[in-house]
Short mmCIF file of N, CA and C in Angstrom, two decimals:
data_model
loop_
_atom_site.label_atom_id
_atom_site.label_comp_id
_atom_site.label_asym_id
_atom_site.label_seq_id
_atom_site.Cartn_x
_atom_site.Cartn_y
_atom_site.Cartn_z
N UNK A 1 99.82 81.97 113.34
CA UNK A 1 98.79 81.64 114.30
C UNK A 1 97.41 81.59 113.65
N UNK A 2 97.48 82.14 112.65
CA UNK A 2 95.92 82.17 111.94
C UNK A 2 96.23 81.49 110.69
N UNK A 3 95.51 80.03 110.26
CA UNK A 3 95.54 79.25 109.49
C UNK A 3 94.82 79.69 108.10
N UNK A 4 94.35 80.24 108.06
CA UNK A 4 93.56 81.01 107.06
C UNK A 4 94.42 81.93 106.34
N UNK A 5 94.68 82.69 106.94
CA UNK A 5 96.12 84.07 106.09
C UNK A 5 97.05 83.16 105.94
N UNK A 6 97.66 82.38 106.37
CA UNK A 6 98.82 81.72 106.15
C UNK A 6 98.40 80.70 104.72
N UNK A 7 97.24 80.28 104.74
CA UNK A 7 97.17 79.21 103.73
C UNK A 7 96.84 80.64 102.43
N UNK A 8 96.50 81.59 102.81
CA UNK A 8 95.95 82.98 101.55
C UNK A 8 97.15 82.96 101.46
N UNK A 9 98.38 83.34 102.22
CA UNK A 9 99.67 84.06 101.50
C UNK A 9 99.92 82.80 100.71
N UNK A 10 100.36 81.46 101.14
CA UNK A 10 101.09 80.31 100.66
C UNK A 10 100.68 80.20 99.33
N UNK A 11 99.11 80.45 99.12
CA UNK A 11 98.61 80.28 97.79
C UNK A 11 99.05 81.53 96.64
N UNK A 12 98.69 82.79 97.07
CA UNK A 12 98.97 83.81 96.99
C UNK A 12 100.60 83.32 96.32
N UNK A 13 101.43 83.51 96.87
CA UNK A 13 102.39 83.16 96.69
C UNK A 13 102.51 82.01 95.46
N UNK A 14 101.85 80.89 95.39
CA UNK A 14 101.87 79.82 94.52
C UNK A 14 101.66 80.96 93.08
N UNK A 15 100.28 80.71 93.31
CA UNK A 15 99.70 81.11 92.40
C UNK A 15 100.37 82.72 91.10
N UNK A 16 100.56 83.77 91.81
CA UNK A 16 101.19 85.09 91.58
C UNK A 16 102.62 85.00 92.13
N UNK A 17 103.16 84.07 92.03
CA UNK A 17 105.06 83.98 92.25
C UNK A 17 105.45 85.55 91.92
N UNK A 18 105.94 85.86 91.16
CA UNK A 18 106.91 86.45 90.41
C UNK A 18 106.29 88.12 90.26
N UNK A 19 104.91 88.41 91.17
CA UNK A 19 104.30 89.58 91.17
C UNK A 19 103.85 89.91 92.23
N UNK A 20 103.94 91.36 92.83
CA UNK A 20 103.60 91.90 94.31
C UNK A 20 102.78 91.10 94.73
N UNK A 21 101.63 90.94 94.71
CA UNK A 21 100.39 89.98 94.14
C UNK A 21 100.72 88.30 95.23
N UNK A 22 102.08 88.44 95.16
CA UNK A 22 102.43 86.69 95.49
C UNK A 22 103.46 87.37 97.01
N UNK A 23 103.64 88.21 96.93
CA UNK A 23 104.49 88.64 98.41
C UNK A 23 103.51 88.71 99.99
N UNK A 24 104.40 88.56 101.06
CA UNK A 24 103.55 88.59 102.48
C UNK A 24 102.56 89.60 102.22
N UNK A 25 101.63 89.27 102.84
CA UNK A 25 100.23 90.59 103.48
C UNK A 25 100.99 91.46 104.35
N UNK A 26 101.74 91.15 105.08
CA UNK A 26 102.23 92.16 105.98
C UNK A 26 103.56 92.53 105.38
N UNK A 27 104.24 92.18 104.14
CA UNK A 27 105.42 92.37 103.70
C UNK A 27 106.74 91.90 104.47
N UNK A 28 107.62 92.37 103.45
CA UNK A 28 108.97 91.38 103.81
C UNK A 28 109.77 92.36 105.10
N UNK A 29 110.02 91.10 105.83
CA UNK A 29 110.72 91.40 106.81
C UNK A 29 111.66 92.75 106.65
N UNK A 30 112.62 92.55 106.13
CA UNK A 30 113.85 93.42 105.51
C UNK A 30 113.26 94.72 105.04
N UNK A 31 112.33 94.32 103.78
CA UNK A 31 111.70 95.88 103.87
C UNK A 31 111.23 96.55 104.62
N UNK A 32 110.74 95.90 105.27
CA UNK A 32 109.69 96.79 106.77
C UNK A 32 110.51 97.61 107.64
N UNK A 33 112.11 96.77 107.58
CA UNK A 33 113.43 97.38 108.66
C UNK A 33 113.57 98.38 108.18
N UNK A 34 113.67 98.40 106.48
CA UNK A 34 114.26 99.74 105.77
C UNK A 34 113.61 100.66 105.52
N UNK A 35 112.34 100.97 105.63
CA UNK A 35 111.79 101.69 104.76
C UNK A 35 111.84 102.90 105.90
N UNK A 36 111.61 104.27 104.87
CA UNK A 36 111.91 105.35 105.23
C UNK A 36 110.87 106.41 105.34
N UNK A 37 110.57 107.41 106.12
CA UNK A 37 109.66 108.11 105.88
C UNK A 37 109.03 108.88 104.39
N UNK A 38 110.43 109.43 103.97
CA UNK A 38 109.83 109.86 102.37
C UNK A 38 109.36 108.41 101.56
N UNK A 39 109.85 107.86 101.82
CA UNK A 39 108.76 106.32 101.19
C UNK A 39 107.40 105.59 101.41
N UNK A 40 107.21 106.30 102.87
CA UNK A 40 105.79 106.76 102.53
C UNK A 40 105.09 107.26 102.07
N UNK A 41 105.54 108.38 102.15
CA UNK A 41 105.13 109.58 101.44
C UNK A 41 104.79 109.57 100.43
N UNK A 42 105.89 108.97 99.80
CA UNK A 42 105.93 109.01 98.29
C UNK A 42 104.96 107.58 97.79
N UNK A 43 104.61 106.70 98.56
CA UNK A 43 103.53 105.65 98.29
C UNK A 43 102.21 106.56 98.66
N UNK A 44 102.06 107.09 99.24
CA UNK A 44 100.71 107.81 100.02
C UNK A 44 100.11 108.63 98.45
N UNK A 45 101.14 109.90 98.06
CA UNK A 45 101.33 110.59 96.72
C UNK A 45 100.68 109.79 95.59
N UNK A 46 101.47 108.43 95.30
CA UNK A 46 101.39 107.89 94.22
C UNK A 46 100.21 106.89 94.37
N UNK A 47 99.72 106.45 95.43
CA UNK A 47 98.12 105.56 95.88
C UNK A 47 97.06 106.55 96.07
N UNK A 48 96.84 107.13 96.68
CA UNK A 48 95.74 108.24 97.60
C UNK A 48 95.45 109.35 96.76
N UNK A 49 94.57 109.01 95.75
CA UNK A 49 94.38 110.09 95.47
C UNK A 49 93.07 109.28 95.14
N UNK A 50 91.74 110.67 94.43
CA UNK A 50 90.16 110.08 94.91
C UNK A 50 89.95 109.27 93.34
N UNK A 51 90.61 109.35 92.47
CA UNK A 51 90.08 107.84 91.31
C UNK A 51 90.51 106.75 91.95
N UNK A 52 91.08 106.55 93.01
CA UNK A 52 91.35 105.48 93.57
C UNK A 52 90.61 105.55 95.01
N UNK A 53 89.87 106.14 95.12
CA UNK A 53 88.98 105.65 96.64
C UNK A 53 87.52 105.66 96.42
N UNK A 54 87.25 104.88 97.13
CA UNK A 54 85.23 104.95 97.57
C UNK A 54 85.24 105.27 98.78
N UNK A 55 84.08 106.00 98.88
CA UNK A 55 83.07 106.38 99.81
C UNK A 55 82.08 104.99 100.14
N UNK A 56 82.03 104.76 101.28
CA UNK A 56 80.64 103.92 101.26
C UNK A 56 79.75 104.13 102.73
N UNK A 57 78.80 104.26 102.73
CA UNK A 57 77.94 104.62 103.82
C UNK A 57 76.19 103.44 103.69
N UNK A 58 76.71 102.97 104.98
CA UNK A 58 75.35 101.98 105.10
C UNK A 58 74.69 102.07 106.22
N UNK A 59 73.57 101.75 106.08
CA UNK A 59 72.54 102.03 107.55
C UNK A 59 71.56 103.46 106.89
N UNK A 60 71.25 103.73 108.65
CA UNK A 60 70.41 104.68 108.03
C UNK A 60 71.41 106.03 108.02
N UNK A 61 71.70 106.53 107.15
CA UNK A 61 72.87 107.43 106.64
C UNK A 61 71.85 108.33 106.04
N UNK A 62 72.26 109.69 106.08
CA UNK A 62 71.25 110.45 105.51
C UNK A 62 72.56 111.06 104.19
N UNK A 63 72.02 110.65 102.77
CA UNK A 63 73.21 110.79 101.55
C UNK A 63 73.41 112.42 101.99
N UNK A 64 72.81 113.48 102.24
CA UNK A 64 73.30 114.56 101.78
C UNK A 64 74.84 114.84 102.73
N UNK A 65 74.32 114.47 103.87
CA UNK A 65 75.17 114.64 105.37
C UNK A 65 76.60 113.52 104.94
N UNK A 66 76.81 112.51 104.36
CA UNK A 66 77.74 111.60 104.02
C UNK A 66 78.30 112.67 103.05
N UNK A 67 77.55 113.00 102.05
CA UNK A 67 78.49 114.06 100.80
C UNK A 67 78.98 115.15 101.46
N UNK A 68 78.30 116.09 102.49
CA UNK A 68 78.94 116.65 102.97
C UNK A 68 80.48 116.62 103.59
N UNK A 69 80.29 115.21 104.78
CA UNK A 69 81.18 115.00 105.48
C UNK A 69 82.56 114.70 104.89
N UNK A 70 82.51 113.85 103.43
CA UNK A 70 82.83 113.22 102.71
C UNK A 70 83.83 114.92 101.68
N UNK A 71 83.10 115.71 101.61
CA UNK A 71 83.80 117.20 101.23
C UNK A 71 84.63 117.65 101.92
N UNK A 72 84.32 117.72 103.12
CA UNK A 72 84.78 118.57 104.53
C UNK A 72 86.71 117.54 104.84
N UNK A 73 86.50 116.09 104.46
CA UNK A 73 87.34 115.43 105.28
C UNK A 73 88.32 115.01 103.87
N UNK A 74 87.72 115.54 102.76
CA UNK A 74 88.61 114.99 101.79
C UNK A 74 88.45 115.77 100.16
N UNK A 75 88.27 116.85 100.82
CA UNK A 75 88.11 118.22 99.38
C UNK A 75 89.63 118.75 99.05
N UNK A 76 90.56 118.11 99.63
CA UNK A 76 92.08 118.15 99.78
C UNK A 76 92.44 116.95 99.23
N UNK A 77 92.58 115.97 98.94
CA UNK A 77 92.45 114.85 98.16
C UNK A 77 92.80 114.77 96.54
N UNK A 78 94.05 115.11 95.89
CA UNK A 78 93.81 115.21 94.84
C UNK A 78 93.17 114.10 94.00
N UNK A 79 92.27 114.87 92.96
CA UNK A 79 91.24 113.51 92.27
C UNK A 79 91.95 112.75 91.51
N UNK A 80 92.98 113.16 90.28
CA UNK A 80 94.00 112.01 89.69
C UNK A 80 95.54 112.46 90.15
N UNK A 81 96.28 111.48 89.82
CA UNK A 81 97.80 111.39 90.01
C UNK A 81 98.41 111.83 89.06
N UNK A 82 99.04 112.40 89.32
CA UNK A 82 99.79 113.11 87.89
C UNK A 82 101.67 112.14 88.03
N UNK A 83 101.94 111.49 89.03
CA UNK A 83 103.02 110.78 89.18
C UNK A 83 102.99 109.88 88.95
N UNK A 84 103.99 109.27 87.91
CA UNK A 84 103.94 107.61 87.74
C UNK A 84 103.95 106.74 88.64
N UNK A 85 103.34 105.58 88.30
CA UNK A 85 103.21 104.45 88.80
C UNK A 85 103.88 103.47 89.42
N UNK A 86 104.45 103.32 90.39
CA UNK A 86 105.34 101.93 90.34
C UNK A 86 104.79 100.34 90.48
N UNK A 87 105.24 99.31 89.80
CA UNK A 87 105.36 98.20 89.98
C UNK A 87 103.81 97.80 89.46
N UNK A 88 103.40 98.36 88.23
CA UNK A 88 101.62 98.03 87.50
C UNK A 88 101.75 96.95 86.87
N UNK A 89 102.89 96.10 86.74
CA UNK A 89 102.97 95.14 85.60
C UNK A 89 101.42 94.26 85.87
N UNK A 90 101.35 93.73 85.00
CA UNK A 90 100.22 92.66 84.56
C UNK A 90 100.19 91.21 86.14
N UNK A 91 99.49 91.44 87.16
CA UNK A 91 99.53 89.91 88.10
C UNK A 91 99.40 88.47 86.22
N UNK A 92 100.19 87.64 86.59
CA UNK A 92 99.61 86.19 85.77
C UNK A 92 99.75 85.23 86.62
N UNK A 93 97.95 85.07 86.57
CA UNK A 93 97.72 83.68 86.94
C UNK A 93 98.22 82.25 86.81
N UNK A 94 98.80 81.69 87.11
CA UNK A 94 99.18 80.90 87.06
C UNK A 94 98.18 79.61 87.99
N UNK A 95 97.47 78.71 87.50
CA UNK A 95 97.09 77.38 88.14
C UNK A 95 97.80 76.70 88.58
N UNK A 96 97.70 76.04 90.32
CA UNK A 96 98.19 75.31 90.93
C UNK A 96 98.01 74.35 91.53
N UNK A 97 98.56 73.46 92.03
CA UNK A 97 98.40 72.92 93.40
C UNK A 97 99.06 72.94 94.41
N UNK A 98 99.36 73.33 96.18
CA UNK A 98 100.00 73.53 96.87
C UNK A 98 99.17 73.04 97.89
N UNK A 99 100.14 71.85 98.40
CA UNK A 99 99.85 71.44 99.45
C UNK A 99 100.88 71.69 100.86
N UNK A 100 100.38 72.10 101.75
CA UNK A 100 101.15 72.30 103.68
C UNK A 100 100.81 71.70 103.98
N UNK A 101 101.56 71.08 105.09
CA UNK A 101 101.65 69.96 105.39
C UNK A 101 101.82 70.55 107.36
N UNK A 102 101.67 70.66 108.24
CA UNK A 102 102.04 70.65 109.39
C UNK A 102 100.93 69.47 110.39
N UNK A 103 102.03 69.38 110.86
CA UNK A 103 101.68 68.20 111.86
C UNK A 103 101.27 68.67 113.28
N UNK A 104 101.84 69.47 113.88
CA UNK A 104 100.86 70.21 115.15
C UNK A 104 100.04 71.06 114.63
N UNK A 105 99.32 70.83 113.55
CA UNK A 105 98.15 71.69 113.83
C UNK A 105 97.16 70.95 114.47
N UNK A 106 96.12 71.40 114.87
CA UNK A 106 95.01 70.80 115.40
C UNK A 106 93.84 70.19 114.25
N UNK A 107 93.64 71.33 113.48
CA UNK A 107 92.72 70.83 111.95
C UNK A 107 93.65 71.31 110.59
N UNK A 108 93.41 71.07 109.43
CA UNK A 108 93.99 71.16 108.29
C UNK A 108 92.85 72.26 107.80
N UNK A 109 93.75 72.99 106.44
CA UNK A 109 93.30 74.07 105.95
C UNK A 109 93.34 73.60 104.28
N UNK A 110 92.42 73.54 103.87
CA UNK A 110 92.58 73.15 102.05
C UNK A 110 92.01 74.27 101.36
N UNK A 111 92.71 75.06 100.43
CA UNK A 111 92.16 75.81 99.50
C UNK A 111 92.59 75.34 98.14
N UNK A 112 91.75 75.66 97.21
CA UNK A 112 91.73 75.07 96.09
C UNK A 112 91.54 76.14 94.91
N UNK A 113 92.39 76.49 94.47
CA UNK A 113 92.08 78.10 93.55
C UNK A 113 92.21 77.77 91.72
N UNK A 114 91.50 77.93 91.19
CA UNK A 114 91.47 78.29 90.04
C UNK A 114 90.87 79.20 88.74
N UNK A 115 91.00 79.16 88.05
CA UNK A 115 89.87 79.98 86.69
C UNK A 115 88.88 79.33 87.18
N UNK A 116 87.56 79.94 87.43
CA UNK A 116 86.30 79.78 87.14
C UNK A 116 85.52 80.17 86.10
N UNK A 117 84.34 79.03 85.69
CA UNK A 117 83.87 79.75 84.53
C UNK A 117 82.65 81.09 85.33
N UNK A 118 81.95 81.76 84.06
CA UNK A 118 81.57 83.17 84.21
C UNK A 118 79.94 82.40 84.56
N UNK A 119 79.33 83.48 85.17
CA UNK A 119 77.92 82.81 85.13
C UNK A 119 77.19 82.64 84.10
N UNK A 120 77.36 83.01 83.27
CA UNK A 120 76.91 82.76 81.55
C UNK A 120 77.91 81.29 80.78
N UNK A 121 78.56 81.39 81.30
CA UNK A 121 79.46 79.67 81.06
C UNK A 121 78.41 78.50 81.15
N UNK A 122 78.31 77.46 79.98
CA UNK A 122 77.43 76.16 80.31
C UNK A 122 78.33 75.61 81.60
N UNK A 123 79.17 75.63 81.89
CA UNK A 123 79.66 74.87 83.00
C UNK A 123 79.62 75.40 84.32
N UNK A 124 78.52 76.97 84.59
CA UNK A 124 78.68 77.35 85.58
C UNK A 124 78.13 76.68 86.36
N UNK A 125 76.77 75.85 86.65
CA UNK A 125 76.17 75.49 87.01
C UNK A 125 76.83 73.52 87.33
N UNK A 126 77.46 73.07 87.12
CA UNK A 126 78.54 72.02 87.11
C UNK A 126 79.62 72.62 88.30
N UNK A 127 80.19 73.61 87.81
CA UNK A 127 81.28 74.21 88.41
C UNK A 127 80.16 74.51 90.04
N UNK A 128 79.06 75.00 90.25
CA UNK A 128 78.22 75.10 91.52
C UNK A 128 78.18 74.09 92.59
N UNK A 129 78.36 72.70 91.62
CA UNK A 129 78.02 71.93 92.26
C UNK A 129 79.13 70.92 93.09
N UNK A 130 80.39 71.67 92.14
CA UNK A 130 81.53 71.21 93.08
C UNK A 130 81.92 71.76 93.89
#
């Protein structure tokens, strides 16, 4: 129903085939049936811990009261993982083209993904203008 995520996964998919990276946003059907409580768990364990999170606070936020709160709600949090990793392999890019095609849609969706050059690249400014 939303033309936008659907054209992100399709590309997604193009692009990162063969790596988590290229699978549904909401994941595969089948897995979703199977999965088990200790498999949360054990993703929660092996993700959630604080070298892997930010804090961010915007507006008028007063910093001391955010560090506080930020103690109080997550001083339980271990800071690194001491459990291996699953599934870190390397995403490879791969360049594409993928075109969808549906006929009841109402408007068409084109994304166009590739290497870009860096802003220090002579061609960044070329690359701007396309």
């Amino acid at each position: 129903m939303d033309p936008k995520e659907t054209l992100m996964e399709n590309v997604y998919y193009n692009i990162y085939r063969e790596h988590m990276m290229g699978q549904p946003i909401l994941g595969d059907i089948d897995n979703i049936r199977n999965i088990n409580r200790d498999q949360v768990i054990d993703f929660k364990h092996r993700n959630y811990f604080g070298e892997n999170m930010v804090i961010v606070g915007t507006g008028a936020i007063d910093h001391q009261q955010l560090v506080d709160l930020a103690e109080q709600h997550f001083a339980t949090v271990p800071r690194t993982n001491s459990l291996p990793l699953h599934g870190l392999e390397q995403a490879v890019y791969n360049p594409g083209l993928l075109m969808v095609r549906d006929d009841q849609m109402v408007n068409s969706s084109v994304g166009v993904f590739y290497d870009a050059p860096s802003w220090k690249h002579p061609d960044f400014y070329s690359f701007l203008l396309l």
